[in-house]
Amino acid sequence: MNNNKNNKLLNAFVIAIFITSFIGCTKNFDRLNTPENLITVSNINTSTLGQAFANSEYWGLVGDQSGWELMHELHASIYSQIFTTTSSGFNTDQFQEVASWVDAGWNSFYSGPAVTTNFVKNYTAQNNMVAENALARIWSVPIYERMTDFFGPIIYSQFGNGKTSVAYDSQEDIYSDFFKQLDTAIAVLKQNTTATPFGNNDLIYQGNVNKWIVFANSLRLRVAMRIVYANPQLAQQQAEEAVAAGVMTDNMSNAMILTTPNNLNYLTRWTYIDPFCMSATQESILVGFQDPRLTAFWSQGGSRTGGTMGFNGVRNGLPVILKTSALRNGSAGCSFVSKQFLPIADGGSNPSIPVMTAAEVYFLRAEGALRGWNMGGTAQEFYNDGITNSLQYWTNSSDAEIASYISSTNTPSAVPDGIVGQAFNTPPESNITVQYEAGAGFETQLEQIITQKWIDMFLSPWECWAERRRTGYPKGYAIVASLDPTIPVTSIIRRMVFAPSEYSNNSVEANKAVTLLGGPDITMTRVWWDQKPLTDYPDLSSTIVH
């Protein structure tokens, strides 16, 4: 990141809205409907400031094609075992970090949505736009949460301070500040419930203050649960306060990014190529459960646009020699995403992008109740509510079909050998049932809750990876082969390394950040909240390829 350049822009109180059509590996990407000219203090008005906030919402969550999205599809989606890479050039699936991808993701965030969000927050504070400032504070939480969950310590409180050397914050301090930002914003919005900040330029709630309050409370619950193994007392306090204040209870309250032909779902703009497919973990769980969401997420194998060869997943970590064209497009090829996620020109429906949903909130409350916290009900009740809201969101399942699924004793299935000749002897991913196992132990019930959350959050891979690190679930499979001899195939990657460019452009502070990390700057060093004892993690040794 060129810190000097970005900080001077912020000190001059000038923001560039970088919305252009990307070239290179994009086929159907259109620019966001926002002016390409500079937005400066001299030409800011309600409309242009609202467009700046819309820019922050869309790009803060989705990221640009060449940078931030690399962190979605080639890190989080792989490490959470939602997708498997099928391209010979994608080595993160075999535990080999790619420096240029890390740089691209880091720089994409800090030269784009971080700048925009900071500008909106500063401008609204200086111009007494209290409701708008509250929304900017709330929005900074999910976008910075993802960054710190990727890296650990990041540039946060000192971003935009005008210095050429910018300090990092520890993850513990960042999470503590998340609660403060939400406190401040909620208090302001409660005093301004008739306001409509940013109006239709707000891509999530169109300026509905009451929905933003519920969203903020729900974010507090997510952030609280993330730190449960690092600070269980604070986690419980914040989670109980969030629920008492009012969190999402139905899909009408979901926080969704509006999509249009100009604002594409990030899968919609990525699927003009097919460098990935269904993971064996997705196959084992969804096929074994006979899950209604299977067809919402995946097409049958044998064709990019949907074949007739069944739903075929592939183990993560394939060596290059097995990443053939037949794997992607052969008669026994792996499953690509369902039609709704294809480019619009190919028949895709460009679905809205979830930021947070009622289903996730119910699963969070289920875990809290399992831990003995006051969540307003039982773990089993919230688990069932989470599944219900998820199926209502993703499918057209009837009430009877939902009830039948919730009571199902189906378990994950073995993944058959034979896809383009591969023989991996892949057992069932787990033996848990869909039906809540009320008489089982804590870890079994936690596994059920997190597995159902993982299924639901198909479009939020960064959250799935964070939860897999935090809890160890879903168990997933050992990868086929690791390119890093220091990382066993049974491992779960714990973080991304710091951006290499930071050691050149911000070297003093980048090196200090390693001390905040508490371990070497490698992918197997745990971030602060990742403190569940390894002895409580599932043993993947039985899923090593033979």
mmCIF file of C-alpha atoms in Angstrom, residues 138 141-142 145 149 175 178-183 186 212-229 231-250 253 355-378 382-383 385-386 449-450 453 457 463 467 470-471 529:
data_model
loop_
_atom_site.group_PDB
_atom_site.id
_atom_site.type_symbol
_atom_site.label_atom_id
_atom_site.label_comp_id
_atom_site.label_asym_id
_atom_site.label_seq_id
_atom_site.Cartn_x
_atom_site.Cartn_y
_atom_site.Cartn_z
ATOM 1 C CA ILE A 138 -21.560 0.443 11.547
ATOM 2 C CA VAL A 141 -17.255 -3.149 11.320
ATOM 3 C CA PRO A 142 -17.973 -5.938 8.781
ATOM 4 C CA GLU A 145 -13.690 -7.539 10.584
ATOM 5 C CA ASP A 149 -9.778 -12.076 10.396
ATOM 6 C CA TYR A 175 -12.393 -6.134 18.198
ATOM 7 C CA PHE A 178 -15.867 -2.743 17.075
ATOM 8 C CA PHE A 179 -18.055 -2.834 20.185
ATOM 9 C CA LYS A 180 -17.394 0.874 20.807
ATOM 10 C CA GLN A 181 -18.264 1.821 17.225
ATOM 11 C CA LEU A 182 -21.511 -0.134 17.421
ATOM 12 C CA ASP A 183 -22.362 1.406 20.807
ATOM 13 C CA ILE A 186 -26.763 2.595 17.866
ATOM 14 C CA TRP A 212 -29.752 -0.533 10.659
ATOM 15 C CA ILE A 213 -30.165 -0.717 14.441
ATOM 16 C CA VAL A 214 -31.189 -4.378 14.218
ATOM 17 C CA PHE A 215 -28.286 -5.042 11.850
ATOM 18 C CA ALA A 216 -25.857 -3.378 14.277
ATOM 19 C CA ASN A 217 -27.143 -5.507 17.175
ATOM 20 C CA SER A 218 -26.780 -8.612 15.018
ATOM 21 C CA LEU A 219 -23.212 -7.659 14.098
ATOM 22 C CA ARG A 220 -22.470 -7.292 17.804
ATOM 23 C CA LEU A 221 -23.628 -10.879 18.297
ATOM 24 C CA ARG A 222 -21.359 -12.113 15.473
ATOM 25 C CA VAL A 223 -18.344 -10.207 16.772
ATOM 26 C CA ALA A 224 -19.017 -11.423 20.315
ATOM 27 C CA MET A 225 -19.131 -15.076 19.272
ATOM 28 C CA ARG A 226 -15.925 -14.723 17.289
ATOM 29 C CA ILE A 227 -13.962 -13.954 20.472
ATOM 30 C CA VAL A 228 -15.507 -16.644 22.684
ATOM 31 C CA TYR A 229 -12.298 -18.660 23.043
ATOM 32 C CA ASN A 231 -12.373 -13.635 26.025
ATOM 33 C CA PRO A 232 -15.389 -15.737 27.037
ATOM 34 C CA GLN A 233 -16.666 -13.278 29.647
ATOM 35 C CA LEU A 234 -16.749 -10.326 27.241
ATOM 36 C CA ALA A 235 -18.202 -12.547 24.539
ATOM 37 C CA GLN A 236 -21.120 -13.592 26.727
ATOM 38 C CA GLN A 237 -21.767 -10.049 27.950
ATOM 39 C CA GLN A 238 -21.831 -8.573 24.465
ATOM 40 C CA ALA A 239 -23.871 -11.436 22.995
ATOM 41 C CA GLU A 240 -26.539 -11.209 25.672
ATOM 42 C CA GLU A 241 -26.727 -7.426 25.284
ATOM 43 C CA ALA A 242 -27.125 -7.799 21.521
ATOM 44 C CA VAL A 243 -30.003 -10.258 21.819
ATOM 45 C CA ALA A 244 -31.731 -8.198 24.504
ATOM 46 C CA ALA A 245 -31.510 -5.102 22.291
ATOM 47 C CA GLY A 246 -33.086 -6.870 19.291
ATOM 48 C CA VAL A 247 -31.477 -8.891 16.507
ATOM 49 C CA MET A 248 -32.701 -10.241 13.162
ATOM 50 C CA THR A 249 -35.594 -12.683 13.473
ATOM 51 C CA ASP A 250 -36.782 -13.168 9.872
ATOM 52 C CA SER A 253 -34.486 -8.009 8.205
ATOM 53 C CA VAL A 355 -23.982 -9.327 4.451
ATOM 54 C CA MET A 356 -25.785 -10.919 7.382
ATOM 55 C CA THR A 357 -29.020 -12.893 7.601
ATOM 56 C CA ALA A 358 -31.544 -14.063 10.157
ATOM 57 C CA ALA A 359 -30.364 -17.639 9.620
ATOM 58 C CA GLU A 360 -26.833 -16.719 10.713
ATOM 59 C CA VAL A 361 -28.231 -14.911 13.749
ATOM 60 C CA TYR A 362 -30.255 -17.955 14.791
ATOM 61 C CA PHE A 363 -27.192 -20.174 14.515
ATOM 62 C CA LEU A 364 -25.239 -17.688 16.622
ATOM 63 C CA ARG A 365 -27.984 -17.744 19.229
ATOM 64 C CA ALA A 366 -28.027 -21.549 19.098
ATOM 65 C CA GLU A 367 -24.329 -21.636 19.936
ATOM 66 C CA GLY A 368 -24.793 -19.075 22.678
ATOM 67 C CA ALA A 369 -27.615 -21.105 24.214
ATOM 68 C CA LEU A 370 -25.445 -24.235 23.958
ATOM 69 C CA ARG A 371 -22.840 -22.386 25.999
ATOM 70 C CA GLY A 372 -25.424 -21.550 28.663
ATOM 71 C CA TRP A 373 -25.911 -17.900 27.718
ATOM 72 C CA ASN A 374 -29.271 -16.142 27.864
ATOM 73 C CA MET A 375 -30.265 -16.090 24.217
ATOM 74 C CA GLY A 376 -34.028 -16.143 24.760
ATOM 75 C CA GLY A 377 -34.564 -19.824 23.989
ATOM 76 C CA THR A 378 -32.874 -23.189 23.622
ATOM 77 C CA PHE A 382 -32.610 -21.671 17.453
ATOM 78 C CA TYR A 383 -30.917 -24.406 15.423
ATOM 79 C CA ASP A 385 -35.113 -21.657 13.314
ATOM 80 C CA GLY A 386 -31.781 -21.166 11.567
ATOM 81 C CA ILE A 449 -24.750 -25.822 14.484
ATOM 82 C CA ILE A 450 -21.592 -24.712 12.651
ATOM 83 C CA LYS A 453 -24.249 -22.272 9.348
ATOM 84 C CA MET A 457 -23.295 -18.982 4.280
ATOM 85 C CA GLU A 463 -17.101 -16.068 7.514
ATOM 86 C CA GLU A 467 -15.720 -20.203 11.787
ATOM 87 C CA ARG A 470 -12.517 -20.871 15.401
ATOM 88 C CA THR A 471 -14.411 -24.128 15.972
ATOM 89 C CA TRP A 529 -9.334 -14.979 18.674
#
